[in-house]
Structures are given as structure tokens and as C-alpha cells.
Short mmCIF file of C-alpha atoms and ligand atoms in Angstrom, two decimals:
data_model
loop_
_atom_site.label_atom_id
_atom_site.label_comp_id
_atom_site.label_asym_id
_atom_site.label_seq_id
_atom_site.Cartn_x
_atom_site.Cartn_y
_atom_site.Cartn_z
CA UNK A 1 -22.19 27.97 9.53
CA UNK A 2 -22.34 26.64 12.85
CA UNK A 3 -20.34 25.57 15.52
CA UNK A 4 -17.82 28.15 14.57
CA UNK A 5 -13.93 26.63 15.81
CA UNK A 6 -11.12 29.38 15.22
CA UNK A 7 -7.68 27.91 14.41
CA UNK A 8 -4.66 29.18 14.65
CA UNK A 9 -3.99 29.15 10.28
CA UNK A 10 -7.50 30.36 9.55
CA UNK A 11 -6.77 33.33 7.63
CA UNK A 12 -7.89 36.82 7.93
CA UNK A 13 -10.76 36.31 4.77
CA UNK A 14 -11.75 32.78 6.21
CA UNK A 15 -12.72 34.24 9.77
CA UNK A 16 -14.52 36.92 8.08
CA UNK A 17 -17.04 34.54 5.77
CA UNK A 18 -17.32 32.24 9.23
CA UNK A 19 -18.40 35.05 11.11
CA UNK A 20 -20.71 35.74 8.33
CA UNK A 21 -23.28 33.49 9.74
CA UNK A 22 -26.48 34.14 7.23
CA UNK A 23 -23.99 33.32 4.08
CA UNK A 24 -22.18 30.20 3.26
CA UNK A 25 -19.12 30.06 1.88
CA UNK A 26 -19.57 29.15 -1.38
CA UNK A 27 -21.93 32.57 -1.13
CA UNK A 28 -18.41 34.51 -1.01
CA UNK A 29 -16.84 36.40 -3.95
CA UNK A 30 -13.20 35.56 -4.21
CA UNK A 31 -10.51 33.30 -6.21
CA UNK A 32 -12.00 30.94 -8.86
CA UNK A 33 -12.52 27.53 -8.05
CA UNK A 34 -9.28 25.75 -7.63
CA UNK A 35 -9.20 22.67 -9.39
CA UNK A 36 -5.48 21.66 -9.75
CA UNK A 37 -2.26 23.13 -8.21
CA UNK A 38 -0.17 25.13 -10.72
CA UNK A 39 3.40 24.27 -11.51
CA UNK A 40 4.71 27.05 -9.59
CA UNK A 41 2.51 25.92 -6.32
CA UNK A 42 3.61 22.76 -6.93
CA UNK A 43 7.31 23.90 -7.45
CA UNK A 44 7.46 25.93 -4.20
CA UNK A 45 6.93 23.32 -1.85
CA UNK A 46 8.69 20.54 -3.21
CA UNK A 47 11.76 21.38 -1.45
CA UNK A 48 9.92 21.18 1.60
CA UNK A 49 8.60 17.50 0.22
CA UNK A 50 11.76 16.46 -1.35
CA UNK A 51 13.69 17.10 2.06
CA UNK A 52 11.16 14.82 3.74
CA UNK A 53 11.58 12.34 1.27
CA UNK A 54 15.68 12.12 1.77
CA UNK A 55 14.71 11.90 5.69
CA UNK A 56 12.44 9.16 5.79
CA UNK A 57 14.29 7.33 3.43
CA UNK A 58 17.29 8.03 5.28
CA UNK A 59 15.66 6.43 8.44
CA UNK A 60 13.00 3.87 8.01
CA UNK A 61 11.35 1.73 10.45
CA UNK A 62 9.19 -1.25 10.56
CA UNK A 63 5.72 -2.03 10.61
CA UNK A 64 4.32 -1.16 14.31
CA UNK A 65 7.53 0.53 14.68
CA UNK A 66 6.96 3.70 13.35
CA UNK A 67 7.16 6.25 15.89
CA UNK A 68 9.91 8.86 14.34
CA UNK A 69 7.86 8.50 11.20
CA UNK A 70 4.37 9.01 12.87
CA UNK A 71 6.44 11.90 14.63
CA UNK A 72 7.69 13.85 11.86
CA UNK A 73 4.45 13.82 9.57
CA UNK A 74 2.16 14.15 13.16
CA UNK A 75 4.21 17.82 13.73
CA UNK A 76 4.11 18.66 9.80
CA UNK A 77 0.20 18.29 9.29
CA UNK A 78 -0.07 19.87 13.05
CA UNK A 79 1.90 22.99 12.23
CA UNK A 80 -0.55 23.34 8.65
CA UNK A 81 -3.67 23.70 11.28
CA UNK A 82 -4.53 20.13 11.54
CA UNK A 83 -6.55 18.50 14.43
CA UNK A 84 -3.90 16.02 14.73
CA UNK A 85 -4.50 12.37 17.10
CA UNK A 86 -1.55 9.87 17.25
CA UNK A 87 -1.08 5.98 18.63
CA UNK A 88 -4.47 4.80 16.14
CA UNK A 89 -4.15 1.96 15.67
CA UNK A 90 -0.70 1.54 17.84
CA UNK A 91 1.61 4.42 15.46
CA UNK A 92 -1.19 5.77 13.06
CA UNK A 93 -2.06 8.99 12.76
CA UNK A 94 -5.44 11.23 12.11
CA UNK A 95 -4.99 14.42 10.91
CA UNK A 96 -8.16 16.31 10.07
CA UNK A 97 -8.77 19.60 8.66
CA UNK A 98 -12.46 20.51 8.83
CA UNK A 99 -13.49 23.67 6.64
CA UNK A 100 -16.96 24.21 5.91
CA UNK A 101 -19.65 22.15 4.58
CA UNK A 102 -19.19 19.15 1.90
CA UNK A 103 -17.98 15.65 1.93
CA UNK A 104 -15.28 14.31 4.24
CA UNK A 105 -12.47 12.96 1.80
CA UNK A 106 -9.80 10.56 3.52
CA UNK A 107 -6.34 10.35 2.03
CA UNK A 108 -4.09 7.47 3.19
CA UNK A 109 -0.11 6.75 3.37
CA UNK A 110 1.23 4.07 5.08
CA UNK A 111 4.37 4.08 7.21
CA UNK A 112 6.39 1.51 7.43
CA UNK A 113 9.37 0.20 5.82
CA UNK A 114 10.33 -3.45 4.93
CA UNK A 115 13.28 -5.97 6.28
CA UNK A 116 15.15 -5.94 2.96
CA UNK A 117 18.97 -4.40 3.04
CA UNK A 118 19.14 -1.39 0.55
CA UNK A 119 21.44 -1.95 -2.68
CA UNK A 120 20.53 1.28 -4.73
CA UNK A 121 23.64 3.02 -3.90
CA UNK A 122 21.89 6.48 -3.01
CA UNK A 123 23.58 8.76 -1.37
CA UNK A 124 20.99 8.96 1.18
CA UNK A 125 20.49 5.12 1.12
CA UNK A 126 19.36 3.70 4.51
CA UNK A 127 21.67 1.63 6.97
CA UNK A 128 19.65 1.26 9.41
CA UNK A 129 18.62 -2.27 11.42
CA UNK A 130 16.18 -3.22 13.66
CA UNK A 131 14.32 -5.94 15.30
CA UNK A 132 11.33 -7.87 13.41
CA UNK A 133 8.24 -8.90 15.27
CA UNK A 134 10.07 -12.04 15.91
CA UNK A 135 13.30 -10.62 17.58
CA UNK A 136 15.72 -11.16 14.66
CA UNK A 137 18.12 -7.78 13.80
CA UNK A 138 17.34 -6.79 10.05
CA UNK A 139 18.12 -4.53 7.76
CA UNK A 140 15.49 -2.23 7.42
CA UNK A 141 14.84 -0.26 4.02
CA UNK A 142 12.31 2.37 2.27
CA UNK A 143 11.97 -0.78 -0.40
CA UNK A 144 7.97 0.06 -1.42
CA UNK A 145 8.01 3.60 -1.82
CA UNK A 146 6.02 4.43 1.17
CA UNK A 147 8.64 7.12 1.80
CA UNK A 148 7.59 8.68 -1.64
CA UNK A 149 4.36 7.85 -0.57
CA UNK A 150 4.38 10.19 3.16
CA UNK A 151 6.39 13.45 1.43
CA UNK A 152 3.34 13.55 -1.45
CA UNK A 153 0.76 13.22 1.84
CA UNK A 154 2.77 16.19 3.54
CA UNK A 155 3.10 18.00 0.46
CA UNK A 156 -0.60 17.76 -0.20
CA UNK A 157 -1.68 18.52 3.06
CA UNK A 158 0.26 21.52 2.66
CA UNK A 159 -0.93 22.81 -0.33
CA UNK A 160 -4.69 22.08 0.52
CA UNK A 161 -4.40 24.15 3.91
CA UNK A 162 -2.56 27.06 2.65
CA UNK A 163 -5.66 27.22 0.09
CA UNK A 164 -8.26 26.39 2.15
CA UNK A 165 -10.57 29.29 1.20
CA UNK A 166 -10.87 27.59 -2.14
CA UNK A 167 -12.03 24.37 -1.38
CA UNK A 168 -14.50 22.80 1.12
CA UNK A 169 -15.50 19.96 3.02
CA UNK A 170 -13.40 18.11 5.88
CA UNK A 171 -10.24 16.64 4.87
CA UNK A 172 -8.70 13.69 6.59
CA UNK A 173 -5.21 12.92 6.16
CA UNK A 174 -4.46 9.19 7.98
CA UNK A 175 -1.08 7.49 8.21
CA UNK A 176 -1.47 4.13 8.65
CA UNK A 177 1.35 1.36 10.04
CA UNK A 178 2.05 -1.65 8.64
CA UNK A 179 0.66 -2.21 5.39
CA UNK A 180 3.18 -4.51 4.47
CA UNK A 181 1.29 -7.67 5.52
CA UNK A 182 0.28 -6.83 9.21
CA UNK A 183 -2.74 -5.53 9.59
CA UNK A 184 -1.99 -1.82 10.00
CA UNK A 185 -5.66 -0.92 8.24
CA UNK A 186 -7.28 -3.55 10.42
CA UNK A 187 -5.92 -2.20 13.58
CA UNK A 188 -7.30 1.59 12.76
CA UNK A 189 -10.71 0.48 11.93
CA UNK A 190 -10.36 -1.58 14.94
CA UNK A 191 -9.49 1.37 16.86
CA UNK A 192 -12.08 3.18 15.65
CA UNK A 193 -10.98 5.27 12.90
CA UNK A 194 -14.43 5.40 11.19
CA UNK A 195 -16.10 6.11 14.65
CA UNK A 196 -13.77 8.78 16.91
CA UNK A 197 -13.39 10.45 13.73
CA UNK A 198 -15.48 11.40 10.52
CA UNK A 199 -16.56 8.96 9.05
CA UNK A 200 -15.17 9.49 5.12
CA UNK A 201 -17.72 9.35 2.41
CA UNK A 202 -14.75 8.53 0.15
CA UNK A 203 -11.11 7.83 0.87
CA UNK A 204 -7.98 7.80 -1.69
CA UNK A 205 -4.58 6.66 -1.53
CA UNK A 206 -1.42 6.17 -4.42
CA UNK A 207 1.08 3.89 -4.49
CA UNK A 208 4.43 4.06 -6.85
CA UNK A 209 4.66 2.29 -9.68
CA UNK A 210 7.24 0.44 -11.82
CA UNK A 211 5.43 -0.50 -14.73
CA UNK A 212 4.57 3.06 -15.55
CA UNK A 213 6.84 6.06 -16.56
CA UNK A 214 7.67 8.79 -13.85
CA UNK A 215 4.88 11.23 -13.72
CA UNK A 216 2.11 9.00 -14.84
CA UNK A 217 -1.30 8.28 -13.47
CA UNK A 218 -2.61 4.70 -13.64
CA UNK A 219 -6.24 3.30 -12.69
CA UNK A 220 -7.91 1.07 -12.59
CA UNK A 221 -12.11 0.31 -11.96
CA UNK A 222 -13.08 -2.47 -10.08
CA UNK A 223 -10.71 -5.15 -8.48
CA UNK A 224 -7.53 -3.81 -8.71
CA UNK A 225 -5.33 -5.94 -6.42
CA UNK A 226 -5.75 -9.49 -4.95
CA UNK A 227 -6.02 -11.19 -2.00
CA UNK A 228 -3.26 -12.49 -0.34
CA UNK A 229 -2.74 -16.06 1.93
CA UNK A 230 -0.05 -17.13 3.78
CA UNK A 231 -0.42 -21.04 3.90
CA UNK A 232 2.66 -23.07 5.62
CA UNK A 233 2.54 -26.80 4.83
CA UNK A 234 4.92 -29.56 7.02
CA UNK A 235 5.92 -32.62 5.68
CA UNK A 236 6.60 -35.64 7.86
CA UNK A 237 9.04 -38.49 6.55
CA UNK A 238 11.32 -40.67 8.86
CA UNK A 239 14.62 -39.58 9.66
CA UNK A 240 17.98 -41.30 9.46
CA UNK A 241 21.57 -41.51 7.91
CA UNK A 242 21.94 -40.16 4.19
CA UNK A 243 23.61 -42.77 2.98
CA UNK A 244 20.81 -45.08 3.92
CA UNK A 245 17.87 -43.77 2.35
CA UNK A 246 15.84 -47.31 2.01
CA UNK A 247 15.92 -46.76 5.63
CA UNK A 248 13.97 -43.44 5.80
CA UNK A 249 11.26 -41.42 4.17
CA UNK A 250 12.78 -38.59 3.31
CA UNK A 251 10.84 -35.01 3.35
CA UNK A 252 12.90 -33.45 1.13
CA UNK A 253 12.10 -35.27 -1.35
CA UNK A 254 8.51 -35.12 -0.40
CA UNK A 255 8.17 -31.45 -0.21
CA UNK A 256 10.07 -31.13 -4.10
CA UNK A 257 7.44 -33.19 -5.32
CA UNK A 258 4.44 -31.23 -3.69
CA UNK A 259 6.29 -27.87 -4.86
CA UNK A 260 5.95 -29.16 -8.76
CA UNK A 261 2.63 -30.34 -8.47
CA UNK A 262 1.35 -27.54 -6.50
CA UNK A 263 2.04 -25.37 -9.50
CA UNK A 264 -0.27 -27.73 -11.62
CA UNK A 265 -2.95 -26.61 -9.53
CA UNK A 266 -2.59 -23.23 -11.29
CA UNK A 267 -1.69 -24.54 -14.84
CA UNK A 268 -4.32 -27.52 -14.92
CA UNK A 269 -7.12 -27.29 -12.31
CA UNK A 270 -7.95 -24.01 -12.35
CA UNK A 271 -9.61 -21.91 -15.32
CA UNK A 272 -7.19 -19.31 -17.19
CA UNK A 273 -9.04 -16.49 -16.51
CA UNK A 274 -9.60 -17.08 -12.58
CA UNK A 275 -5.94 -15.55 -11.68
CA UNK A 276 -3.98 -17.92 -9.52
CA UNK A 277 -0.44 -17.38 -7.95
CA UNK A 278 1.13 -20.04 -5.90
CA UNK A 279 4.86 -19.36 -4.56
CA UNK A 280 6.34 -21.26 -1.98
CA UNK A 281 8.50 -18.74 -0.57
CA UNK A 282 10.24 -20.53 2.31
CA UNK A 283 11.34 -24.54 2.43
CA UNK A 284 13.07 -25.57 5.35
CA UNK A 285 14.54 -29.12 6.51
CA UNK A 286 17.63 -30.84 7.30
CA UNK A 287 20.60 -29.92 8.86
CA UNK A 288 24.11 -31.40 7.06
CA UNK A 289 24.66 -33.14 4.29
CA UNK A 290 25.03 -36.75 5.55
CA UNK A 291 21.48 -36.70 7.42
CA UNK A 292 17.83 -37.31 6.51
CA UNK A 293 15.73 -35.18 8.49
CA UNK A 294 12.30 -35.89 9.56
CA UNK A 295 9.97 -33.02 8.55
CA UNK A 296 10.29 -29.89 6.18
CA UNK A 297 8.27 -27.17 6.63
CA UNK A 298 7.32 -24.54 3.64
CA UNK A 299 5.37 -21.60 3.50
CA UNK A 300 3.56 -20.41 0.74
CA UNK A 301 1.82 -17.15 -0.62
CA UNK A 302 -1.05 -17.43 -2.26
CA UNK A 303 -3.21 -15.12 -4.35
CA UNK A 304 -6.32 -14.75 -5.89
CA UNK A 305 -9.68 -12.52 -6.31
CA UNK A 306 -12.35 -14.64 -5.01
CA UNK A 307 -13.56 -16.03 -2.03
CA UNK A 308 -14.95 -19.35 -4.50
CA UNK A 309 -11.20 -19.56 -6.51
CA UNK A 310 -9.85 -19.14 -2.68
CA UNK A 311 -10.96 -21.90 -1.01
CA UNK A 312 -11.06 -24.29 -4.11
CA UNK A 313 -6.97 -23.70 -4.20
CA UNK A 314 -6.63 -24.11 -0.03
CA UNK A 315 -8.81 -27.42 -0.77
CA UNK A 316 -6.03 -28.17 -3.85
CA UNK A 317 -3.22 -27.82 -1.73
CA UNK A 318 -4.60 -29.90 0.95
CA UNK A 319 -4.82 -32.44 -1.33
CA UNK A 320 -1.80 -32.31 -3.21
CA UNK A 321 0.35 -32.61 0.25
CA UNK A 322 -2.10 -35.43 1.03
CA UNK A 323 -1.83 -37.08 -1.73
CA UNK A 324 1.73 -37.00 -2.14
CA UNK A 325 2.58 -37.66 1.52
CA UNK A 326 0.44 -40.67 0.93
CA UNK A 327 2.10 -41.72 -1.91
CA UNK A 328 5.62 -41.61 -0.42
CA UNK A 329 4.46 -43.78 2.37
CA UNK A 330 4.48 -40.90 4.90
CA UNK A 331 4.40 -41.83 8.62
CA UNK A 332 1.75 -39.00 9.20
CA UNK A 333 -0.64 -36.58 7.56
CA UNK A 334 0.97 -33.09 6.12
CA UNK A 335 -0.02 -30.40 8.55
CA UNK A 336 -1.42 -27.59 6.47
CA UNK A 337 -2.38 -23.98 8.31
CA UNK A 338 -4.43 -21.80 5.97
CA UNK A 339 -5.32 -18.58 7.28
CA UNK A 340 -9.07 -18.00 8.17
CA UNK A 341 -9.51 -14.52 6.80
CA UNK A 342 -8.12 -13.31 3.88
CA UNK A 343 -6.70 -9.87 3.51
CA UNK A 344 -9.51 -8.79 0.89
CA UNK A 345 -8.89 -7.80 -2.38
CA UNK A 346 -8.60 -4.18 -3.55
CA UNK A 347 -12.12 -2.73 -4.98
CA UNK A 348 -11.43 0.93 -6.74
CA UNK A 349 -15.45 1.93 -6.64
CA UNK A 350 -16.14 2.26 -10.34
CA UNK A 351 -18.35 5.32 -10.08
CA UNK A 352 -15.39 7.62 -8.41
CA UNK A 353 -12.74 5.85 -10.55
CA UNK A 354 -14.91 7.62 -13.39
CA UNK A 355 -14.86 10.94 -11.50
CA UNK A 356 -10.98 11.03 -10.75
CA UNK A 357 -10.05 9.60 -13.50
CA UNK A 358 -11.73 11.96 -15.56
CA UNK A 359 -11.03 15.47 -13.24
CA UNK A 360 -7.02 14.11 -13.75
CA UNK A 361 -7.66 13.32 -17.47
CA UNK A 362 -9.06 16.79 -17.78
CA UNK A 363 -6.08 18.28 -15.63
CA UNK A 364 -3.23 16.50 -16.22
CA UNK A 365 -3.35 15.60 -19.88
CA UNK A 366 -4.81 12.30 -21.55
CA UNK A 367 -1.66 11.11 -21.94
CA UNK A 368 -0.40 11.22 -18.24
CA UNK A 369 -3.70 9.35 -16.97
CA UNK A 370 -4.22 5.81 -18.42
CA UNK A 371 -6.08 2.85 -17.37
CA UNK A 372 -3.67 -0.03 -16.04
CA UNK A 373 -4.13 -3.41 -15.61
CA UNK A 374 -4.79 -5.19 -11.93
CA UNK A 375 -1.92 -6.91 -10.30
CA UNK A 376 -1.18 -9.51 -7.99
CA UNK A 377 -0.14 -7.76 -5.31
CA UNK A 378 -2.05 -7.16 -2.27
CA UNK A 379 -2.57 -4.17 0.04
CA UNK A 380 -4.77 -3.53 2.95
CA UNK A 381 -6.11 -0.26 1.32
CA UNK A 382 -8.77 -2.44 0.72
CA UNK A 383 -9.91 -2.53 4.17
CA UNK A 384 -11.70 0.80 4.15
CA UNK A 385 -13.86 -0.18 1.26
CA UNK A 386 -14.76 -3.22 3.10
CA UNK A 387 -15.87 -0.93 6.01
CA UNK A 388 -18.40 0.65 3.52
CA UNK A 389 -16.26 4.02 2.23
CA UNK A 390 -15.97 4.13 -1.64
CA UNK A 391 -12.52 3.92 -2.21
CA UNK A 392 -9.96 4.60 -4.62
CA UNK A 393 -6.26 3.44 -4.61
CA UNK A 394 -4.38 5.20 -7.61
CA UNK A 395 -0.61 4.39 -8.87
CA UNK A 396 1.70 6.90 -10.20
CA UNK A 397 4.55 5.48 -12.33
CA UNK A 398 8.21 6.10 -10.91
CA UNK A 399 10.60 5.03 -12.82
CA UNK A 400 13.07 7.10 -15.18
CA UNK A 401 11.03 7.00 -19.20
CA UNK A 402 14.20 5.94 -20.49
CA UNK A 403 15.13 3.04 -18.76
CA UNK A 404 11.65 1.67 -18.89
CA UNK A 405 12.05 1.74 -22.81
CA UNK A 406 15.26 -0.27 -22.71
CA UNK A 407 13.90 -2.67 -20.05
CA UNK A 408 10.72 -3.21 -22.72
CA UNK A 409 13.49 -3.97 -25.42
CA UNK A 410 15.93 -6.48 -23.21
CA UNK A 411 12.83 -7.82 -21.69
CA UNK A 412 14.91 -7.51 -18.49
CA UNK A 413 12.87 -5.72 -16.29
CA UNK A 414 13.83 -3.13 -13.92
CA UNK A 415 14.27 -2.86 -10.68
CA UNK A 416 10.24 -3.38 -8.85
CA UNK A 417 8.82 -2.28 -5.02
CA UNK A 418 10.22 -4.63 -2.56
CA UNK A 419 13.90 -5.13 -4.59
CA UNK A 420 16.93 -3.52 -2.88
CA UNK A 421 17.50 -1.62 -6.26
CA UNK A 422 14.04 -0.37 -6.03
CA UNK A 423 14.79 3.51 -6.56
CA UNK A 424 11.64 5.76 -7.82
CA UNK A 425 12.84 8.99 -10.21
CA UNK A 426 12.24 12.02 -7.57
CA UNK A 427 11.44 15.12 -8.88
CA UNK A 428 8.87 14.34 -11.22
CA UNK A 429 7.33 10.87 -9.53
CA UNK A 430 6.65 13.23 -6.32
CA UNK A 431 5.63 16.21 -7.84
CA UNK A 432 3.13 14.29 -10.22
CA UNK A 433 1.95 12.29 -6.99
CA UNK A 434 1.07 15.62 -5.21
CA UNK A 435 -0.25 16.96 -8.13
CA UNK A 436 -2.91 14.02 -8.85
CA UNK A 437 -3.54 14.28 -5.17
CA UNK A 438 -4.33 17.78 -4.55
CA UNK A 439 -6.47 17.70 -8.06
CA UNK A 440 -8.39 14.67 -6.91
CA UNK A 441 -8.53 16.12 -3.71
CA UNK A 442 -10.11 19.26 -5.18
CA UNK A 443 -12.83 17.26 -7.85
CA UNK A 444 -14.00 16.06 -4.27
CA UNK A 445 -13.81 19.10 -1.99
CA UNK A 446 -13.97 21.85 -4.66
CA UNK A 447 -16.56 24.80 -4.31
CA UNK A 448 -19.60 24.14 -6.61
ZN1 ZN B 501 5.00 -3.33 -0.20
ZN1 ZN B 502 3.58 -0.58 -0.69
#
């Protein structure tokens, strides 16, 4: 060993193999390899986790707004023996842990919260408000999990310092702001995460799950989750009283007709098994009843996988508002803003989708690790295997076993990330988080 750093957790037995300098430390007699926490290490710091869990939730905040959150995990990991930076990226936070030779292993929660006013009736169910990036007051709530998501981090961090003399390799725990649609991966990379710090040779994350029953593992190889554009369209017609429509064109009536055949572009331009989503989220125009405004303006997400199905559908949309505009005798082109970078689909390297997925197989049972299908949704995860770092983002399922069953037979389905309802079962959703953490954790950074 070289470059010998004391800190203040490093236990009696650890100083002693450092100062061992013509031995390594996998050279050392001691405890077997630890390859998954036990259910009693697990069960003595969930309170610890749980607590956390109540708090954040308690007190969310929004994307670039997370300074009590950045806080509280920043003086959790720091107290463990963590080399702990804050403000990358504006409120992430680095927390590393180096200890001994072998691969650095990142491990990534986000932070932030999302404007949507909380409906689960939880005791501990957040009031809080606060102002958007654009100055409006919102309700603010823990509506993705990301809460869950921070007490596993802390809980893993804690369990992988306490045993440090059984594992090694540098450890990098990063919490990273504003995931939900803002850039918050973007902004560390751009702040240098990969450069001021170790660079990871792989890096993991886990997000909650409602498809899957509390306590289960999902993966998935490959792409995993799509890209994601936000594309606003606005509609020009000519403006006038609403009892006179002969005298107008009117936009509304415009933009209904471009929502219906926008959806065409998905049901008969594109081929079935190129995944398409098209949802125009937002349509604005008008004021009263009795008056034809002059423009509407809508704004639409868009998803797909590839950078050939993406730009054929911006193309599609440009001419379907075109098209239609031109058809109702529009006074003016449709403006339509597509964004020029994408946020880039998820890629879950196959290779250590293999490894984890067979170290939590082996650990956790076959029946709590199974292979799940990719989604629509987006996440900027997939930023740090853009920047080169094979990557894995896995799920854990979160929602009670029974109530999944009877939403299969209704076909009503329950309550998903980003509803007000959205609720994930505690106990065993965080305690089989930290678990799959600390064991793929350990199938990275164990002693040979
Ligand atoms: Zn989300
Ligand atoms: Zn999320």
C-alpha cells in the first residue's frame, strides 16, 4: 500500500494491515469474504434508514433546490468516514470512501422532489411549497421515490463503511440534483465529476418500481429506458368574435386536429416495433367563451430509443402542423421548437447486467431477481454511460404483493411514480433496496 491516509473510522485491524506495507490486504487472515449483508445487519440499521426516509419525505425540495437534502445525506456519509465535497454540480454531492486497491464503483441517488401536491394520506405526507424555476409557488412532493431512493444510499453507505475490512476498492457514493428533467447528471459531469474525482470504472443506481412486488429486483440488459423530447408546437389562426367564426381561423380547432393526427404518426407511419410515444401534455389558447383567439400553443413529450426513429418523428410532426395549418388556411406557418439534444436513452451494459444480476440471483433468491421489460420513461442515469462508465440502473419493486394482484385482476392499475397516491411499501421495498445494493456493491468491491 501506498500513500497511506489515516481516517478517523479506520479501525484498529485496518491501520494495522495498512501499516503492513510488504502485504496487501487481501494477504490478511480475517472474516470471510462478505458477499451480502445478513438480515440482522440489514435489520439494525434500518431504523436509522427508515427515520431518514420519514424526513425527507416529510420535507422535499425541488430540482436545484436541494440544499437540506444535500445537507442531511452530506453529514450522514461524512460522519461514516467519507471524503465528502458538496455544491457539484450546484447541490450534488461526492462522497468517496477509498480503501485499498480494486475498482472504483459509483452508486447514484438523485435528490429532488417533483411539483405535484401529495394525496397519499401518510401521516408523514409532505405540505410543503415552493417556487419552480419559473417563479410559480407549488406544491412540492416525494412523488418518484427518490426519498426511498437517498435512505437505501445512506443505509448502504453505512453498512459498507462499518465493514470496510471486508471489501476493497474505492467507493463513490454521488447525489445528484434534478433528475426529474433538468439536467442534474449533465451539470456533474459538467462540473467535473469524472475528473476532480475518480473516475468510476462502473457506476449503479435503483429506482422504485410499481410494476413489481415490494422486495423485488428487476433488470434489464441493454436499453432500458428511452429518450425523452420536449417539443412545443404554436398554431396561428385569425382571431375574432365566437359567434362569427366564417370570420376567423380558429386555432383551436387547428391544434384538435393536429393532436389526432399526430397520434397517427405512431399508429401508421412508424413500424410496431420502433417504440413511439407522443403526448401532448399542455394545450393552451383562448380566453372566454365568446372569443376566437389567435394562436394556441401545445407542448408535447416525446419518446423513443433512437437517434434515426427520433428525428423521423420531429420531421412527422413538422409536417403534420404544416400540413394541417395549411389546410385550414392558416395566416402563418406553425412554429415548432424541437430540442437539439436529446436526453439519451438508458444503456444497462450487458456484460455487468450479467454479473449483478447473477451475484443477486445467487444471493437473494431466483425468485426475487427477474428480468423486466424496458419502459418509456426517461432518466438521466444514462448520462454516465454516455461519459464512457459501464453502467447499471436496477429497479426494485415497491408496492404492497397484494394489491398488485388485485390491480392485475381489475385491470385498474395502482397508484405509479409521479401520482399523488404514489406510496412505496417501506419496510421491505427499503430493506430489499439496501440489500441488492450492498450485495452488488460487494460482487464489485469484494476481496478475491
Ligand atoms: Zn421521476
Ligand atoms: Zn425518479
Amino acid at each position: 500500500m501506498t500513500g497511506l491516509t489515516i481516517r478517523p473510522k479506520m479501525t484498529a485491524r485496518c491501520l494495522a494491515v495498512a501499516l503492513a506495507t510488504t502485504c496487501t490486504l487481501s494477504a490478511q487472515p480475517g472474516p470471510a469474504r462478505w458477499t451480502t449483508p445478513t438480515q440482522s445487519e440489514i435489520d439494525a440499521i434500518f431504523g436509522e434508514a427508515d427515520a431518514l426516509y420519514v424526513d425527507l419525505h416529510r420535507n422535499p425540495e425541488l430540482s436545484f433546490q436541494e440544499v437540506q437534502t444535500a445537507t442531511k445525506l452530506a453529514a450522514r456519509v461524512k460522519a461514516l468516514g467519507f471524503d465528502v465535497t458538496t455544491g457539484i454540480g450546484k447541490t450534488g454531492i461526492v462522497a468517496v470512501l477509498r480503501n485499498g486497491p480494486g475498482p472504483t464503483v459509483m452508486l447514484r441517488t438523485e435528490l429532488d422532489a417533483l411539483p405535484v401536491e401529495e394525496k397519499t394520506g401518510l401521516p408523514f405526507a409532505s405540505t410543503v411549497v415552493a417556487k419552480n424555476a419559473a417563479g410559480q409557488i407549488t406544491p412540492v412532493m416525494h412523488a418518484c421515490g427518490h426519498d426511498l431512493h437517498m435512505a437505501a444510499w445512506s443505509g448502504t453507505a453505512r453498512l459498507m463503511a462499518e465493514h470496510r475490512d471486508r471489501w476493497s476498492g474505492t467507493l463513490m457514493m454521488v447525489g445528484q440534483p434534478a433528475e426529474e428533467g433538468l439536467g442534474g447528471a449533465r451539470a456533474m459531469l459538467a462540473d467535473g465529476l469524472f475528473v476532480k474525482f475518480p473516475r468510476p470504472d462502473f457506476a449503479l443506481s435503483l429506482h422504485d418500481d410499481d410494476t413489481m412486488p415490494s422486495g423485488t429486483i428487476g433488470y434489464h440488459a441493454g436499453l432500458f429506458r428511452s429518450m425523452s423530447d420536449s417539443v412545443t408546437i404554436i398554431v396561428y389562426g385569425r382571431g375574432g368574435h365566437g359567434a362569427m367564426p366564417h370570420n376567423t381561423i380558429d386555432p383551436i380547432v387547428l391544434a384538435s386536429r393536429i393532436v389526432l393526427a399526430l397520434q397517427t404518426i405512431v399508429s401508421r407511419e412508424n413500424n410496431p416495433v420502433d417504440p413511439i410515444v407522443i403526448t401532448v401534455g399542455s394545450i393552451h389558447g383562448g380566453t372566454q367563451a365568446n372569443v376566437i383567439p389567435d394562436e394556441v400553443r401545445m407542448q408535447l413529450s416525446v419518446r423513443t430509443y433512437t437517434d434515426e426513429v427520433r428525428s423521423r418523428t420531429f420531421a412527422a410532426i413538422r409536417r403534420v402542423a404544416k400540413g394541417e395549418a395549411s389546410a385550414a388556411g392558416a395566416p402563418r406557418e406553425p412554429l415548432v421548437e424541437t430540442p437539439a439534444r436529446a436526453n439519451p436513452p438508458v444503456f444497462n451494459d450487458p456484460a455487468l447486467t450479467q454479473r449483478l444480476s447473477s451475484a443477486l440471483k445467487k444471493h437473494l433468491g431466483d425468485a426475487s431477481v427477474v428480468e423486466m421489460p424496458a419502459k418509456m420513461t426517461s432518466e438521466d442515469f444514462s448520462e454516465y454511460g454516455l461519459a464512457g462508465v459501464p453502467s447499471v440502473l436496477l429497479h426494485v419493486g415497491a408496492v404492497n404483493p397484494a394489491k398488485l394482484a388485485a390491480a392485475r385482476q381489475t385491470g385498474i392499475p395502482v397508484p405509479a411514480p409521479h401520482s399523488p397516491e404514489w406510496a412505496p411499501e417501506r419496510e421491505p421495498t427499503l430493506k430489499a433496496a439496501i440489500r441488492a445494493e450492498t450485495t452488488a456493491l460487494l460482487e464489485l468491491l469484494g476481496k478475491p
